[in-house]
Each structure stands twice: as structure tokens, then as C-alpha cells.
Amino acid sequence: MANTQLPDALLVQDYVAGNEDALASLIKRHESKIYGFIYSKISDRDTSNDIFQDTFIKVIRTLKSNSYNEEGKFLPWVMRISHNLIVDHYRKNKKMPMFRETEEFSIFSIMSDDSLTIENKIISEQVEMDLKKLIEELPIDQKEVLVMRMYQDMSFKEISETTGVSINTALGRMRYALMNLRKVIDKHQIVLTN
């Protein structure tokens, strides 16, 4: 069986057992998704390349030290590493960007399941568009906290540091954002399912 057909979990096991080609297959398989995610946040090729390389250096170290816990979630684990490195990059440079979703990248693209039918993909896209419209209707301070928390996966401590408000204020804004979204959804009898 070719490496491109083996599940990630088996390639990880092969790499830990000493097969360097298994890691090359994993990188090749996920390179475009991981690099695309990094570049969508950084928008600089050199820095994106550096973060991509640093991501796999951390992956290699973790795998070599046998501290990776295989739960069938290799890609989300690597994406989390790259996300943390992006956050570290912005912390070092003392600037945190506002999340800008593009046509090429969306939070749903990371979570996408190749087994989705065309109909389910269309429904997912419609739900995503409807949700974005609802979020745009929120007051700016609530929208900012909601986007940082849900789309950027920032902790409330990070949101507090980025926005310059207390953690309790950030929590309150998130709570009001969710309450306001629920009110609009109930008022218009919108169904957000996929």
C-alpha cells in the first residue's frame, strides 16, 4: 500500500518506528492546508515559511520524544501547533491582527469532511453565510470578542490583552453577543443546521 493511502495514524506510527518517508508523506499530504492556514494569518511568504518549518520541527520533536497521543487527530493537532506559533509571532511583534476571512480560507475549511455530499456542502456554505450576516449585525465590541473567541480560538485572557479590557468585560461582551444572536435567530425563526 502506498504511503499516500495510509491513514495519518499509521504514518505517525511508521515515523516513530524509524521510517523517515512516513513523515515526508504526512507533510506532503497536509502541506497546502497547513501552509494556507498560516499564510492566511500572516500574509508574508518568508514568515509563513518560517512558521511552517517551526511547526514541523515541533511535530518532529514531539513524535521523537513519544509524547504524541494518537487519537486520530493528527491534522487538528498540527493546526493547533501552527496557530500557537502564529500567536507567538504576533506577541513577539506586539501586534495582533483582526481576523479577515477570505474566499480561499474559512474556519469551516479546517473542519471540512471529505465525505460530505454536495448537498451538505451547499447547506454548510449557506449556514456559514447566514451566520456571518448575523454576526455583522452585532455591536462592534461584541462582534470583536465573538470573532476572536470563535474564529481565532483566542482565550479570554488573550482577548482581554488584545482589546485592552478586563477579562470580565470580555466575558460579558461574549455573553451579550450570544444572547443577541439568539434573539435575532428566534425573532426571524432562522434555522442554522448543517
mmCIF file with all atom_site columns, C-alpha atoms in Angstrom:
data_model
loop_
_atom_site.group_PDB
_atom_site.id
_atom_site.type_symbol
_atom_site.label_atom_id
_atom_site.label_alt_id
_atom_site.label_comp_id
_atom_site.label_asym_id
_atom_site.label_entity_id
_atom_site.label_seq_id
_atom_site.pdbx_PDB_ins_code
_atom_site.Cartn_x
_atom_site.Cartn_y
_atom_site.Cartn_z
_atom_site.occupancy
_atom_site.B_iso_or_equiv
_atom_site.pdbx_formal_charge
_atom_site.auth_seq_id
_atom_site.auth_comp_id
_atom_site.auth_asym_id
_atom_site.auth_atom_id
_atom_site.pdbx_PDB_model_num
ATOM 1   C CA . MET A 1 1   ? 0.000   0.000  0.000  1.00 0.00 ? 1   MET A CA 1
ATOM 2   C CA . ALA A 1 2   ? 1.400   3.426  -0.932 1.00 0.00 ? 2   ALA A CA 1
ATOM 3   C CA . ASN A 1 3   ? 2.018   5.924  1.868  1.00 0.00 ? 3   ASN A CA 1
ATOM 4   C CA . THR A 1 4   ? -0.493  8.313  0.328  1.00 0.00 ? 4   THR A CA 1
ATOM 5   C CA . GLN A 1 5   ? -3.252  5.789  1.070  1.00 0.00 ? 5   GLN A CA 1
ATOM 6   C CA . LEU A 1 6   ? -2.263  5.030  4.664  1.00 0.00 ? 6   LEU A CA 1
ATOM 7   C CA . PRO A 1 7   ? -4.189  6.832  7.415  1.00 0.00 ? 7   PRO A CA 1
ATOM 8   C CA . ASP A 1 8   ? -2.315  9.546  9.313  1.00 0.00 ? 8   ASP A CA 1
ATOM 9   C CA . ALA A 1 9   ? -2.223  7.393  12.456 1.00 0.00 ? 9   ALA A CA 1
ATOM 10  C CA . LEU A 1 10  ? -0.312  4.615  10.672 1.00 0.00 ? 10  LEU A CA 1
ATOM 11  C CA . LEU A 1 11  ? 2.108   7.074  9.091  1.00 0.00 ? 11  LEU A CA 1
ATOM 12  C CA . VAL A 1 12  ? 2.774   8.542  12.541 1.00 0.00 ? 12  VAL A CA 1
ATOM 13  C CA . GLN A 1 13  ? 3.458   5.041  13.903 1.00 0.00 ? 13  GLN A CA 1
ATOM 14  C CA . ASP A 1 14  ? 5.753   4.292  10.953 1.00 0.00 ? 14  ASP A CA 1
ATOM 15  C CA . TYR A 1 15  ? 7.679   7.520  11.515 1.00 0.00 ? 15  TYR A CA 1
ATOM 16  C CA . VAL A 1 16  ? 8.075   6.858  15.248 1.00 0.00 ? 16  VAL A CA 1
ATOM 17  C CA . ALA A 1 17  ? 9.341   3.372  14.323 1.00 0.00 ? 17  ALA A CA 1
ATOM 18  C CA . GLY A 1 18  ? 12.074  4.959  12.186 1.00 0.00 ? 18  GLY A CA 1
ATOM 19  C CA . ASN A 1 19  ? 10.571  5.353  8.710  1.00 0.00 ? 19  ASN A CA 1
ATOM 20  C CA . GLU A 1 20  ? 11.540  8.909  7.671  1.00 0.00 ? 20  GLU A CA 1
ATOM 21  C CA . ASP A 1 21  ? 9.482   8.603  4.467  1.00 0.00 ? 21  ASP A CA 1
ATOM 22  C CA . ALA A 1 22  ? 6.326   8.390  6.575  1.00 0.00 ? 22  ALA A CA 1
ATOM 23  C CA . LEU A 1 23  ? 6.894   11.935 7.851  1.00 0.00 ? 23  LEU A CA 1
ATOM 24  C CA . ALA A 1 24  ? 7.560   13.152 4.315  1.00 0.00 ? 24  ALA A CA 1
ATOM 25  C CA . SER A 1 25  ? 4.206   11.652 3.286  1.00 0.00 ? 25  SER A CA 1
ATOM 26  C CA . LEU A 1 26  ? 2.424   13.366 6.177  1.00 0.00 ? 26  LEU A CA 1
ATOM 27  C CA . ILE A 1 27  ? 3.971   16.716 5.302  1.00 0.00 ? 27  ILE A CA 1
ATOM 28  C CA . LYS A 1 28  ? 3.133   16.334 1.624  1.00 0.00 ? 28  LYS A CA 1
ATOM 29  C CA . ARG A 1 29  ? -0.450  15.302 2.435  1.00 0.00 ? 29  ARG A CA 1
ATOM 30  C CA . HIS A 1 30  ? -1.180  18.284 4.692  1.00 0.00 ? 30  HIS A CA 1
ATOM 31  C CA . GLU A 1 31  ? 1.279   20.911 3.435  1.00 0.00 ? 31  GLU A CA 1
ATOM 32  C CA . SER A 1 32  ? -1.182  23.002 1.424  1.00 0.00 ? 32  SER A CA 1
ATOM 33  C CA . LYS A 1 33  ? -3.817  23.113 4.170  1.00 0.00 ? 33  LYS A CA 1
ATOM 34  C CA . ILE A 1 34  ? -1.339  23.957 6.941  1.00 0.00 ? 34  ILE A CA 1
ATOM 35  C CA . TYR A 1 35  ? 0.648   26.462 4.893  1.00 0.00 ? 35  TYR A CA 1
ATOM 36  C CA . GLY A 1 36  ? -2.588  28.026 3.607  1.00 0.00 ? 36  GLY A CA 1
ATOM 37  C CA . PHE A 1 37  ? -3.812  28.454 7.168  1.00 0.00 ? 37  PHE A CA 1
ATOM 38  C CA . ILE A 1 38  ? -0.537  30.067 8.255  1.00 0.00 ? 38  ILE A CA 1
ATOM 39  C CA . TYR A 1 39  ? -0.363  32.342 5.219  1.00 0.00 ? 39  TYR A CA 1
ATOM 40  C CA . SER A 1 40  ? -3.990  33.432 5.702  1.00 0.00 ? 40  SER A CA 1
ATOM 41  C CA . LYS A 1 41  ? -2.988  34.783 9.121  1.00 0.00 ? 41  LYS A CA 1
ATOM 42  C CA . ILE A 1 42  ? 0.489   36.144 8.322  1.00 0.00 ? 42  ILE A CA 1
ATOM 43  C CA . SER A 1 43  ? 0.293   37.285 4.660  1.00 0.00 ? 43  SER A CA 1
ATOM 44  C CA . ASP A 1 44  ? 4.073   37.206 4.350  1.00 0.00 ? 44  ASP A CA 1
ATOM 45  C CA . ARG A 1 45  ? 5.706   34.313 2.489  1.00 0.00 ? 45  ARG A CA 1
ATOM 46  C CA . ASP A 1 46  ? 9.030   34.315 4.363  1.00 0.00 ? 46  ASP A CA 1
ATOM 47  C CA . THR A 1 47  ? 7.414   34.461 7.799  1.00 0.00 ? 47  THR A CA 1
ATOM 48  C CA . SER A 1 48  ? 4.823   31.863 6.757  1.00 0.00 ? 48  SER A CA 1
ATOM 49  C CA . ASN A 1 49  ? 7.608   29.542 5.580  1.00 0.00 ? 49  ASN A CA 1
ATOM 50  C CA . ASP A 1 50  ? 9.433   30.024 8.889  1.00 0.00 ? 50  ASP A CA 1
ATOM 51  C CA . ILE A 1 51  ? 6.314   29.241 10.924 1.00 0.00 ? 51  ILE A CA 1
ATOM 52  C CA . PHE A 1 52  ? 5.548   26.229 8.710  1.00 0.00 ? 52  PHE A CA 1
ATOM 53  C CA . GLN A 1 53  ? 9.069   24.884 9.321  1.00 0.00 ? 53  GLN A CA 1
ATOM 54  C CA . ASP A 1 54  ? 8.874   25.620 13.048 1.00 0.00 ? 54  ASP A CA 1
ATOM 55  C CA . THR A 1 55  ? 5.547   23.785 13.164 1.00 0.00 ? 55  THR A CA 1
ATOM 56  C CA . PHE A 1 56  ? 7.089   20.611 11.790 1.00 0.00 ? 56  PHE A CA 1
ATOM 57  C CA . ILE A 1 57  ? 10.169  20.962 13.987 1.00 0.00 ? 57  ILE A CA 1
ATOM 58  C CA . LYS A 1 58  ? 7.778   20.849 16.968 1.00 0.00 ? 58  LYS A CA 1
ATOM 59  C CA . VAL A 1 59  ? 5.909   17.929 15.395 1.00 0.00 ? 59  VAL A CA 1
ATOM 60  C CA . ILE A 1 60  ? 9.167   16.009 14.920 1.00 0.00 ? 60  ILE A CA 1
ATOM 61  C CA . ARG A 1 61  ? 10.352  16.710 18.476 1.00 0.00 ? 61  ARG A CA 1
ATOM 62  C CA . THR A 1 62  ? 7.041   15.614 19.947 1.00 0.00 ? 62  THR A CA 1
ATOM 63  C CA . LEU A 1 63  ? 6.883   12.451 17.851 1.00 0.00 ? 63  LEU A CA 1
ATOM 64  C CA . LYS A 1 64  ? 10.534  11.563 18.565 1.00 0.00 ? 64  LYS A CA 1
ATOM 65  C CA . SER A 1 65  ? 10.015  12.012 22.302 1.00 0.00 ? 65  SER A CA 1
ATOM 66  C CA . ASN A 1 66  ? 6.997   9.663  22.187 1.00 0.00 ? 66  ASN A CA 1
ATOM 67  C CA . SER A 1 67  ? 4.803   12.319 23.807 1.00 0.00 ? 67  SER A CA 1
ATOM 68  C CA . TYR A 1 68  ? 2.241   12.465 20.980 1.00 0.00 ? 68  TYR A CA 1
ATOM 69  C CA . ASN A 1 69  ? -1.056  10.885 21.995 1.00 0.00 ? 69  ASN A CA 1
ATOM 70  C CA . GLU A 1 70  ? -2.645  9.443  18.839 1.00 0.00 ? 70  GLU A CA 1
ATOM 71  C CA . GLU A 1 71  ? -6.380  9.955  18.859 1.00 0.00 ? 71  GLU A CA 1
ATOM 72  C CA . GLY A 1 72  ? -6.881  10.091 15.106 1.00 0.00 ? 72  GLY A CA 1
ATOM 73  C CA . LYS A 1 73  ? -6.476  13.853 15.162 1.00 0.00 ? 73  LYS A CA 1
ATOM 74  C CA . PHE A 1 74  ? -3.086  14.472 13.592 1.00 0.00 ? 74  PHE A CA 1
ATOM 75  C CA . LEU A 1 75  ? -4.119  17.395 11.363 1.00 0.00 ? 75  LEU A CA 1
ATOM 76  C CA . PRO A 1 76  ? -6.040  19.320 14.068 1.00 0.00 ? 76  PRO A CA 1
ATOM 77  C CA . TRP A 1 77  ? -3.052  18.807 16.394 1.00 0.00 ? 77  TRP A CA 1
ATOM 78  C CA . VAL A 1 78  ? -0.627  20.213 13.808 1.00 0.00 ? 78  VAL A CA 1
ATOM 79  C CA . MET A 1 79  ? -3.020  23.098 13.084 1.00 0.00 ? 79  MET A CA 1
ATOM 80  C CA . ARG A 1 80  ? -3.083  23.904 16.806 1.00 0.00 ? 80  ARG A CA 1
ATOM 81  C CA . ILE A 1 81  ? 0.728   23.972 16.876 1.00 0.00 ? 81  ILE A CA 1
ATOM 82  C CA . SER A 1 82  ? 0.814   26.334 13.893 1.00 0.00 ? 82  SER A CA 1
ATOM 83  C CA . HIS A 1 83  ? -1.900  28.506 15.470 1.00 0.00 ? 83  HIS A CA 1
ATOM 84  C CA . ASN A 1 84  ? 0.120   28.784 18.683 1.00 0.00 ? 84  ASN A CA 1
ATOM 85  C CA . LEU A 1 85  ? 3.240   29.716 16.709 1.00 0.00 ? 85  LEU A CA 1
ATOM 86  C CA . ILE A 1 86  ? 1.270   32.407 14.859 1.00 0.00 ? 86  ILE A CA 1
ATOM 87  C CA . VAL A 1 87  ? 0.055   33.826 18.179 1.00 0.00 ? 87  VAL A CA 1
ATOM 88  C CA . ASP A 1 88  ? 3.650   33.730 19.483 1.00 0.00 ? 88  ASP A CA 1
ATOM 89  C CA . HIS A 1 89  ? 4.814   35.560 16.345 1.00 0.00 ? 89  HIS A CA 1
ATOM 90  C CA . TYR A 1 90  ? 2.313   38.377 16.892 1.00 0.00 ? 90  TYR A CA 1
ATOM 91  C CA . ARG A 1 91  ? 3.086   38.570 20.598 1.00 0.00 ? 91  ARG A CA 1
ATOM 92  C CA . LYS A 1 92  ? 6.789   38.991 19.827 1.00 0.00 ? 92  LYS A CA 1
ATOM 93  C CA . ASN A 1 93  ? 5.961   41.733 17.354 1.00 0.00 ? 93  ASN A CA 1
ATOM 94  C CA . LYS A 1 94  ? 3.380   43.298 19.696 1.00 0.00 ? 94  LYS A CA 1
ATOM 95  C CA . LYS A 1 95  ? 0.620   43.327 17.127 1.00 0.00 ? 95  LYS A CA 1
ATOM 96  C CA . MET A 1 96  ? -2.401  41.122 16.759 1.00 0.00 ? 96  MET A CA 1
ATOM 97  C CA . PRO A 1 97  ? -4.369  41.312 13.513 1.00 0.00 ? 97  PRO A CA 1
ATOM 98  C CA . MET A 1 98  ? -8.118  41.356 13.170 1.00 0.00 ? 98  MET A CA 1
ATOM 99  C CA . PHE A 1 99  ? -9.360  38.115 11.627 1.00 0.00 ? 99  PHE A CA 1
ATOM 100 C CA . ARG A 1 100 ? -10.104 38.534 7.943  1.00 0.00 ? 100 ARG A CA 1
ATOM 101 C CA . GLU A 1 101 ? -11.711 35.542 6.347  1.00 0.00 ? 101 GLU A CA 1
ATOM 102 C CA . THR A 1 102 ? -11.050 35.117 2.635  1.00 0.00 ? 102 THR A CA 1
ATOM 103 C CA . GLU A 1 103 ? -12.742 33.099 -0.075 1.00 0.00 ? 103 GLU A CA 1
ATOM 104 C CA . GLU A 1 104 ? -9.790  30.667 -0.052 1.00 0.00 ? 104 GLU A CA 1
ATOM 105 C CA . PHE A 1 105 ? -9.786  30.134 3.695  1.00 0.00 ? 105 PHE A CA 1
ATOM 106 C CA . SER A 1 106 ? -12.542 29.826 6.209  1.00 0.00 ? 106 SER A CA 1
ATOM 107 C CA . ILE A 1 107 ? -12.719 28.255 9.635  1.00 0.00 ? 107 ILE A CA 1
ATOM 108 C CA . PHE A 1 108 ? -15.062 25.677 8.112  1.00 0.00 ? 108 PHE A CA 1
ATOM 109 C CA . SER A 1 109 ? -12.361 24.595 5.652  1.00 0.00 ? 109 SER A CA 1
ATOM 110 C CA . ILE A 1 110 ? -10.245 23.255 8.518  1.00 0.00 ? 110 ILE A CA 1
ATOM 111 C CA . MET A 1 111 ? -13.155 21.309 9.872  1.00 0.00 ? 111 MET A CA 1
ATOM 112 C CA . SER A 1 112 ? -14.341 20.075 6.475  1.00 0.00 ? 112 SER A CA 1
ATOM 113 C CA . ASP A 1 113 ? -15.049 16.424 5.987  1.00 0.00 ? 113 ASP A CA 1
ATOM 114 C CA . ASP A 1 114 ? -14.243 14.993 2.570  1.00 0.00 ? 114 ASP A CA 1
ATOM 115 C CA . SER A 1 115 ? -17.182 12.637 2.878  1.00 0.00 ? 115 SER A CA 1
ATOM 116 C CA . LEU A 1 116 ? -19.722 15.477 2.842  1.00 0.00 ? 116 LEU A CA 1
ATOM 117 C CA . THR A 1 117 ? -22.159 15.291 0.000  1.00 0.00 ? 117 THR A CA 1
ATOM 118 C CA . ILE A 1 118 ? -22.615 18.195 -2.398 1.00 0.00 ? 118 ILE A CA 1
ATOM 119 C CA . GLU A 1 119 ? -25.943 18.977 -0.757 1.00 0.00 ? 119 GLU A CA 1
ATOM 120 C CA . ASN A 1 120 ? -24.376 19.084 2.709  1.00 0.00 ? 120 ASN A CA 1
ATOM 121 C CA . LYS A 1 121 ? -21.582 21.330 1.425  1.00 0.00 ? 121 LYS A CA 1
ATOM 122 C CA . ILE A 1 122 ? -24.131 23.754 -0.023 1.00 0.00 ? 122 ILE A CA 1
ATOM 123 C CA . ILE A 1 123 ? -26.062 23.716 3.259  1.00 0.00 ? 123 ILE A CA 1
ATOM 124 C CA . SER A 1 124 ? -22.825 24.304 5.221  1.00 0.00 ? 124 SER A CA 1
ATOM 125 C CA . GLU A 1 125 ? -21.914 27.239 2.990  1.00 0.00 ? 125 GLU A CA 1
ATOM 126 C CA . GLN A 1 126 ? -25.391 28.736 3.413  1.00 0.00 ? 126 GLN A CA 1
ATOM 127 C CA . VAL A 1 127 ? -25.251 28.309 7.198  1.00 0.00 ? 127 VAL A CA 1
ATOM 128 C CA . GLU A 1 128 ? -21.821 29.953 7.226  1.00 0.00 ? 128 GLU A CA 1
ATOM 129 C CA . MET A 1 129 ? -23.091 32.904 5.151  1.00 0.00 ? 129 MET A CA 1
ATOM 130 C CA . ASP A 1 130 ? -26.197 33.300 7.336  1.00 0.00 ? 130 ASP A CA 1
ATOM 131 C CA . LEU A 1 131 ? -24.112 33.213 10.499 1.00 0.00 ? 131 LEU A CA 1
ATOM 132 C CA . LYS A 1 132 ? -21.684 35.824 9.130  1.00 0.00 ? 132 LYS A CA 1
ATOM 133 C CA . LYS A 1 133 ? -24.617 38.134 8.333  1.00 0.00 ? 133 LYS A CA 1
ATOM 134 C CA . LEU A 1 134 ? -25.945 37.724 11.863 1.00 0.00 ? 134 LEU A CA 1
ATOM 135 C CA . ILE A 1 135 ? -22.523 38.398 13.387 1.00 0.00 ? 135 ILE A CA 1
ATOM 136 C CA . GLU A 1 136 ? -22.189 41.573 11.288 1.00 0.00 ? 136 GLU A CA 1
ATOM 137 C CA . GLU A 1 137 ? -25.366 42.899 12.946 1.00 0.00 ? 137 GLU A CA 1
ATOM 138 C CA . LEU A 1 138 ? -23.825 42.764 16.432 1.00 0.00 ? 138 LEU A CA 1
ATOM 139 C CA . PRO A 1 139 ? -22.414 45.869 18.118 1.00 0.00 ? 139 PRO A CA 1
ATOM 140 C CA . ILE A 1 140 ? -18.718 46.238 17.229 1.00 0.00 ? 140 ILE A CA 1
ATOM 141 C CA . ASP A 1 141 ? -17.409 45.404 20.723 1.00 0.00 ? 141 ASP A CA 1
ATOM 142 C CA . GLN A 1 142 ? -19.484 42.205 20.906 1.00 0.00 ? 142 GLN A CA 1
ATOM 143 C CA . LYS A 1 143 ? -18.641 41.217 17.341 1.00 0.00 ? 143 LYS A CA 1
ATOM 144 C CA . GLU A 1 144 ? -14.915 41.709 18.001 1.00 0.00 ? 144 GLU A CA 1
ATOM 145 C CA . VAL A 1 145 ? -14.914 39.420 21.057 1.00 0.00 ? 145 VAL A CA 1
ATOM 146 C CA . LEU A 1 146 ? -17.074 36.783 19.349 1.00 0.00 ? 146 LEU A CA 1
ATOM 147 C CA . VAL A 1 147 ? -14.814 36.657 16.275 1.00 0.00 ? 147 VAL A CA 1
ATOM 148 C CA . MET A 1 148 ? -11.650 36.435 18.391 1.00 0.00 ? 148 MET A CA 1
ATOM 149 C CA . ARG A 1 149 ? -13.118 33.657 20.518 1.00 0.00 ? 149 ARG A CA 1
ATOM 150 C CA . MET A 1 150 ? -14.912 31.569 17.896 1.00 0.00 ? 150 MET A CA 1
ATOM 151 C CA . TYR A 1 151 ? -12.866 32.120 14.746 1.00 0.00 ? 151 TYR A CA 1
ATOM 152 C CA . GLN A 1 152 ? -9.419  32.869 16.134 1.00 0.00 ? 152 GLN A CA 1
ATOM 153 C CA . ASP A 1 153 ? -9.799  30.473 19.071 1.00 0.00 ? 153 ASP A CA 1
ATOM 154 C CA . MET A 1 154 ? -8.312  33.017 21.472 1.00 0.00 ? 154 MET A CA 1
ATOM 155 C CA . SER A 1 155 ? -8.656  32.599 25.221 1.00 0.00 ? 155 SER A CA 1
ATOM 156 C CA . PHE A 1 156 ? -10.478 35.293 27.178 1.00 0.00 ? 156 PHE A CA 1
ATOM 157 C CA . LYS A 1 157 ? -7.127  36.294 28.660 1.00 0.00 ? 157 LYS A CA 1
ATOM 158 C CA . GLU A 1 158 ? -5.739  36.823 25.136 1.00 0.00 ? 158 GLU A CA 1
ATOM 159 C CA . ILE A 1 159 ? -8.883  38.726 24.127 1.00 0.00 ? 159 ILE A CA 1
ATOM 160 C CA . SER A 1 160 ? -8.521  40.884 27.223 1.00 0.00 ? 160 SER A CA 1
ATOM 161 C CA . GLU A 1 161 ? -4.882  41.675 26.392 1.00 0.00 ? 161 GLU A CA 1
ATOM 162 C CA . THR A 1 162 ? -5.656  42.355 22.722 1.00 0.00 ? 162 THR A CA 1
ATOM 163 C CA . THR A 1 163 ? -8.665  44.609 23.296 1.00 0.00 ? 163 THR A CA 1
ATOM 164 C CA . GLY A 1 164 ? -7.373  46.303 26.437 1.00 0.00 ? 164 GLY A CA 1
ATOM 165 C CA . VAL A 1 165 ? -10.420 45.417 28.555 1.00 0.00 ? 165 VAL A CA 1
ATOM 166 C CA . SER A 1 166 ? -10.722 43.229 31.633 1.00 0.00 ? 166 SER A CA 1
ATOM 167 C CA . ILE A 1 167 ? -11.392 39.510 31.330 1.00 0.00 ? 167 ILE A CA 1
ATOM 168 C CA . ASN A 1 168 ? -14.820 40.038 32.942 1.00 0.00 ? 168 ASN A CA 1
ATOM 169 C CA . THR A 1 169 ? -15.680 42.686 30.342 1.00 0.00 ? 169 THR A CA 1
ATOM 170 C CA . ALA A 1 170 ? -14.609 40.341 27.533 1.00 0.00 ? 170 ALA A CA 1
ATOM 171 C CA . LEU A 1 171 ? -16.732 37.550 29.068 1.00 0.00 ? 171 LEU A CA 1
ATOM 172 C CA . GLY A 1 172 ? -19.687 39.917 29.351 1.00 0.00 ? 172 GLY A CA 1
ATOM 173 C CA . ARG A 1 173 ? -19.363 41.020 25.738 1.00 0.00 ? 173 ARG A CA 1
ATOM 174 C CA . MET A 1 174 ? -19.271 37.399 24.613 1.00 0.00 ? 174 MET A CA 1
ATOM 175 C CA . ARG A 1 175 ? -22.345 36.574 26.680 1.00 0.00 ? 175 ARG A CA 1
ATOM 176 C CA . TYR A 1 176 ? -24.264 39.548 25.259 1.00 0.00 ? 176 TYR A CA 1
ATOM 177 C CA . ALA A 1 177 ? -23.134 38.675 21.721 1.00 0.00 ? 177 ALA A CA 1
ATOM 178 C CA . LEU A 1 178 ? -24.528 35.148 22.113 1.00 0.00 ? 178 LEU A CA 1
ATOM 179 C CA . MET A 1 179 ? -27.738 36.450 23.681 1.00 0.00 ? 179 MET A CA 1
ATOM 180 C CA . ASN A 1 180 ? -28.206 38.949 20.846 1.00 0.00 ? 180 ASN A CA 1
ATOM 181 C CA . LEU A 1 181 ? -27.551 36.262 18.233 1.00 0.00 ? 181 LEU A CA 1
ATOM 182 C CA . ARG A 1 182 ? -30.153 34.006 19.867 1.00 0.00 ? 182 ARG A CA 1
ATOM 183 C CA . LYS A 1 183 ? -32.706 36.858 19.896 1.00 0.00 ? 183 LYS A CA 1
ATOM 184 C CA . VAL A 1 184 ? -32.208 37.553 16.182 1.00 0.00 ? 184 VAL A CA 1
ATOM 185 C CA . ILE A 1 185 ? -32.341 33.841 15.339 1.00 0.00 ? 185 ILE A CA 1
ATOM 186 C CA . ASP A 1 186 ? -35.564 33.391 17.344 1.00 0.00 ? 186 ASP A CA 1
ATOM 187 C CA . LYS A 1 187 ? -37.135 36.604 16.026 1.00 0.00 ? 187 LYS A CA 1
ATOM 188 C CA . HIS A 1 188 ? -36.617 35.648 12.391 1.00 0.00 ? 188 HIS A CA 1
ATOM 189 C CA . GLN A 1 189 ? -37.127 31.920 13.018 1.00 0.00 ? 189 GLN A CA 1
ATOM 190 C CA . ILE A 1 190 ? -33.781 31.161 11.395 1.00 0.00 ? 190 ILE A CA 1
ATOM 191 C CA . VAL A 1 191 ? -32.609 27.555 11.378 1.00 0.00 ? 191 VAL A CA 1
ATOM 192 C CA . LEU A 1 192 ? -28.821 27.185 11.492 1.00 0.00 ? 192 LEU A CA 1
ATOM 193 C CA . THR A 1 193 ? -28.188 23.500 10.943 1.00 0.00 ? 193 THR A CA 1
ATOM 194 C CA . ASN A 1 194 ? -26.000 21.510 8.604  1.00 0.00 ? 194 ASN A CA 1
#
